[in-house]
CSV table of C-alpha atoms in Angstrom, one decimal:
chain,number,residue,atom,x,y,z
A,1,ALA,CA,-1.2,5.0,6.3
A,2,LEU,CA,1.3,7.2,5.0
A,3,ARG,CA,1.3,10.1,7.3
A,4,ALA,CA,3.6,7.5,9.6
A,5,ALA,CA,6.7,8.2,7.6
A,6,VAL,CA,6.2,11.5,6.1
A,7,ASP,CA,7.6,14.1,8.0
A,8,LEU,CA,5.6,17.4,7.1
A,9,THR,CA,7.5,20.1,8.1
A,10,ALA,CA,10.0,18.5,5.0
A,11,LEU,CA,7.1,18.0,2.6
A,12,GLY,CA,5.5,21.4,3.4
A,13,GLU,CA,3.1,22.7,2.4
A,14,ARG,CA,1.5,20.5,-0.4
A,15,SER,CA,-0.5,17.6,-0.4
A,16,VAL,CA,0.1,14.2,-2.1
A,17,ILE,CA,-2.5,12.7,-3.0
A,18,VAL,CA,-2.8,8.7,-3.4
A,19,ASP,CA,-5.3,7.3,-5.5
A,20,CYS,CA,-5.2,3.2,-5.9
A,21,ASP,CA,-7.3,1.1,-7.7
A,22,VAL,CA,-6.2,-2.6,-7.1
A,23,LEU,CA,-6.8,-4.4,-10.4
A,24,GLN,CA,-6.2,-7.6,-10.1
A,25,ALA,CA,-6.8,-9.2,-6.7
A,26,ASP,CA,-8.2,-12.1,-4.6
A,27,GLY,CA,-8.7,-10.7,-1.5
A,28,GLY,CA,-6.6,-8.8,0.7
A,29,THR,CA,-7.0,-5.5,-1.8
A,30,ARG,CA,-7.0,-2.4,0.9
A,31,THR,CA,-3.2,-4.3,2.0
A,32,ALA,CA,-2.2,-4.2,-0.8
A,33,ALA,CA,-3.2,-0.3,-1.6
A,34,ILE,CA,-1.0,0.7,1.6
A,35,THR,CA,2.0,-1.7,0.2
A,36,GLY,CA,1.6,0.0,-3.9
A,37,ALA,CA,0.3,4.0,-2.2
A,38,TYR,CA,4.0,3.5,-0.3
A,39,VAL,CA,6.0,2.8,-3.1
A,40,ALA,CA,3.8,5.3,-5.6
A,41,LEU,CA,3.8,8.0,-2.6
A,42,ALA,CA,8.5,7.4,-2.9
A,43,ILE,CA,8.5,7.7,-6.2
A,44,ALA,CA,7.1,11.0,-6.1
A,45,VAL,CA,8.4,11.8,-3.3
A,46,ASN,CA,12.0,11.3,-5.3
A,47,THR,CA,10.1,13.8,-8.3
A,48,LEU,CA,9.8,16.0,-5.5
A,49,VAL,CA,13.9,15.8,-5.2
A,50,LYS,CA,14.9,15.5,-8.1
A,51,PHE,CA,13.7,19.1,-9.3
A,52,ASN,CA,15.1,20.8,-6.6
A,53,VAL,CA,11.5,21.1,-5.3
A,54,VAL,CA,11.4,20.0,-2.1
A,55,ALA,CA,15.6,20.0,0.0
A,56,ARG,CA,15.6,16.9,1.1
A,57,SER,CA,12.8,13.7,1.2
A,58,PRO,CA,10.5,13.8,2.9
A,59,LEU,CA,9.9,10.1,3.8
A,60,THR,CA,11.8,9.0,6.4
A,61,ASP,CA,10.2,5.3,6.6
A,62,SER,CA,8.5,3.1,4.4
A,63,ILE,CA,5.4,1.5,4.9
A,64,ALA,CA,3.8,-1.9,4.6
A,65,ALA,CA,0.4,-3.8,5.1
A,66,THR,CA,-0.4,-7.7,4.9
A,67,SER,CA,-3.4,-9.8,6.0
A,68,VAL,CA,-2.9,-12.3,8.4
A,69,GLY,CA,-5.5,-14.4,9.5
A,70,VAL,CA,-6.9,-17.8,11.3
A,71,VAL,CA,-8.3,-19.9,8.2
A,72,GLY,CA,-9.3,-23.9,10.2
A,73,GLY,CA,-7.5,-23.7,13.1
A,74,THR,CA,-4.5,-22.9,11.2
A,75,ALA,CA,-2.4,-19.0,10.6
A,76,MET,CA,-1.8,-18.1,7.3
A,77,LEU,CA,-0.5,-14.9,5.9
A,78,ASP,CA,-2.0,-12.8,3.4
A,79,LEU,CA,-5.4,-14.9,3.5
A,80,SER,CA,-7.7,-15.1,0.1
A,81,TYR,CA,-10.8,-13.7,-0.3
A,82,GLU,CA,-12.3,-17.6,0.1
A,83,GLU,CA,-10.3,-17.9,3.3
A,84,ASP,CA,-10.8,-14.9,4.6
A,85,SER,CA,-15.2,-15.7,4.1
A,86,ARG,CA,-14.0,-18.4,6.3
A,87,ALA,CA,-11.1,-17.4,8.6
A,88,GLY,CA,-12.0,-17.2,12.4
A,89,VAL,CA,-9.7,-14.6,13.0
A,90,ASP,CA,-9.2,-11.8,10.7
A,91,MET,CA,-5.9,-9.4,11.2
A,92,ASN,CA,-4.8,-6.6,9.3
A,93,ILE,CA,-1.5,-5.0,10.0
A,94,VAL,CA,0.0,-2.0,8.3
A,95,MET,CA,4.5,-1.5,9.5
A,96,THR,CA,7.2,0.6,9.4
A,97,GLY,CA,10.5,-0.7,7.8
A,98,SER,CA,12.0,-0.3,11.1
A,99,ASN,CA,8.8,-3.1,13.1
A,100,LYS,CA,6.8,-0.1,13.7
A,101,PHE,CA,3.0,-0.5,14.4
A,102,VAL,CA,1.2,2.1,12.5
A,103,GLU,CA,-1.8,0.3,12.5
A,104,VAL,CA,-3.3,-3.5,14.1
A,105,GLN,CA,-7.1,-3.9,12.7
A,106,ALA,CA,-8.4,-8.1,14.6
A,107,THR,CA,-11.8,-9.2,14.7
A,108,ALA,CA,-12.0,-12.2,16.2
A,109,GLU,CA,-14.6,-13.1,13.7
A,110,HIS,CA,-15.9,-16.6,15.5
A,111,ALA,CA,-14.8,-17.2,18.5
A,112,ALA,CA,-11.4,-15.0,20.8
A,113,PHE,CA,-8.7,-15.6,20.4
A,114,ASP,CA,-5.4,-15.8,23.1
A,115,ASP,CA,-2.7,-13.8,23.3
A,116,ALA,CA,-0.6,-16.8,21.6
A,117,GLN,CA,-2.4,-16.6,18.9
A,118,MET,CA,-2.1,-13.1,18.7
A,119,ALA,CA,1.5,-12.9,18.9
A,120,GLU,CA,1.8,-15.9,15.9
A,121,LEU,CA,0.1,-14.1,13.7
A,122,LEU,CA,2.5,-10.3,14.2
A,123,ALA,CA,5.1,-13.0,13.5
A,124,LEU,CA,3.6,-14.5,10.6
A,125,ALA,CA,3.0,-10.4,9.3
A,126,ARG,CA,6.6,-9.2,10.2
A,127,THR,CA,7.5,-12.2,8.2
A,128,GLY,CA,5.0,-11.4,5.0
A,129,LEU,CA,6.0,-7.4,5.2
A,130,GLY,CA,9.0,-8.2,5.1
A,131,GLN,CA,9.0,-9.7,2.2
A,132,LEU,CA,7.6,-6.7,0.9
A,133,ARG,CA,9.6,-4.1,1.2
A,134,ALA,CA,11.9,-6.0,-1.1
A,135,ILE,CA,9.9,-6.1,-3.6
A,136,GLN,CA,9.1,-2.3,-3.1
A,137,GLU,CA,12.3,-1.8,-2.8
A,138,GLN,CA,13.2,-3.7,-6.0
A,139,ALA,CA,10.1,-1.5,-7.6
A,140,LEU,CA,12.4,1.8,-6.5
A,141,ALA,CA,15.4,0.8,-7.8
A,142,ALA,CA,14.1,-0.2,-10.7
A,143,ARG,CA,13.3,3.1,-11.4
A,144,PRO,CA,15.4,5.7,-13.8
C-alpha cells in the first residue's frame, strides 16, 4: 500500500522495510498497521533527506487506511472485533492524502449490498481517513 505514495526513482536503489506489530487493537489491525506504517516511512524518509542520503523526499502523498461496515443495517466506521464478526458488509479502504484509492476490499458477509450502501460506506471511510491523516500529521509535526 505504501508504494502508491513513493517515487521509487527518487528513493534510488534502496529498500525500506517497515515491520508493523499492532500491540493493542480491538479489530482493524491491518488498517492500523498501514496507517502507522506510513508515519514510520515518513520518519525514515525525512531522516534520509536530513542526512543528504537522498536529494529530495521520495514521498509523493500520504497513505491511511480504515475499515467500515454494515452492522445491524447501520453503516459503521472502524469496526471493533465484535462488530466485524457480525457485520453484514465488511470493507477496508486504503487511500492517499489526495483522496485517491490505493485499495478497496469489500465483502458481503451475509447479504449482497447495493451502490447506495457502497457510496455511504465510502463517504464514511473518507471522513475517518481525514481524521487519521490529521493524527498522522500531528505525530510527524511532533518529531524533532
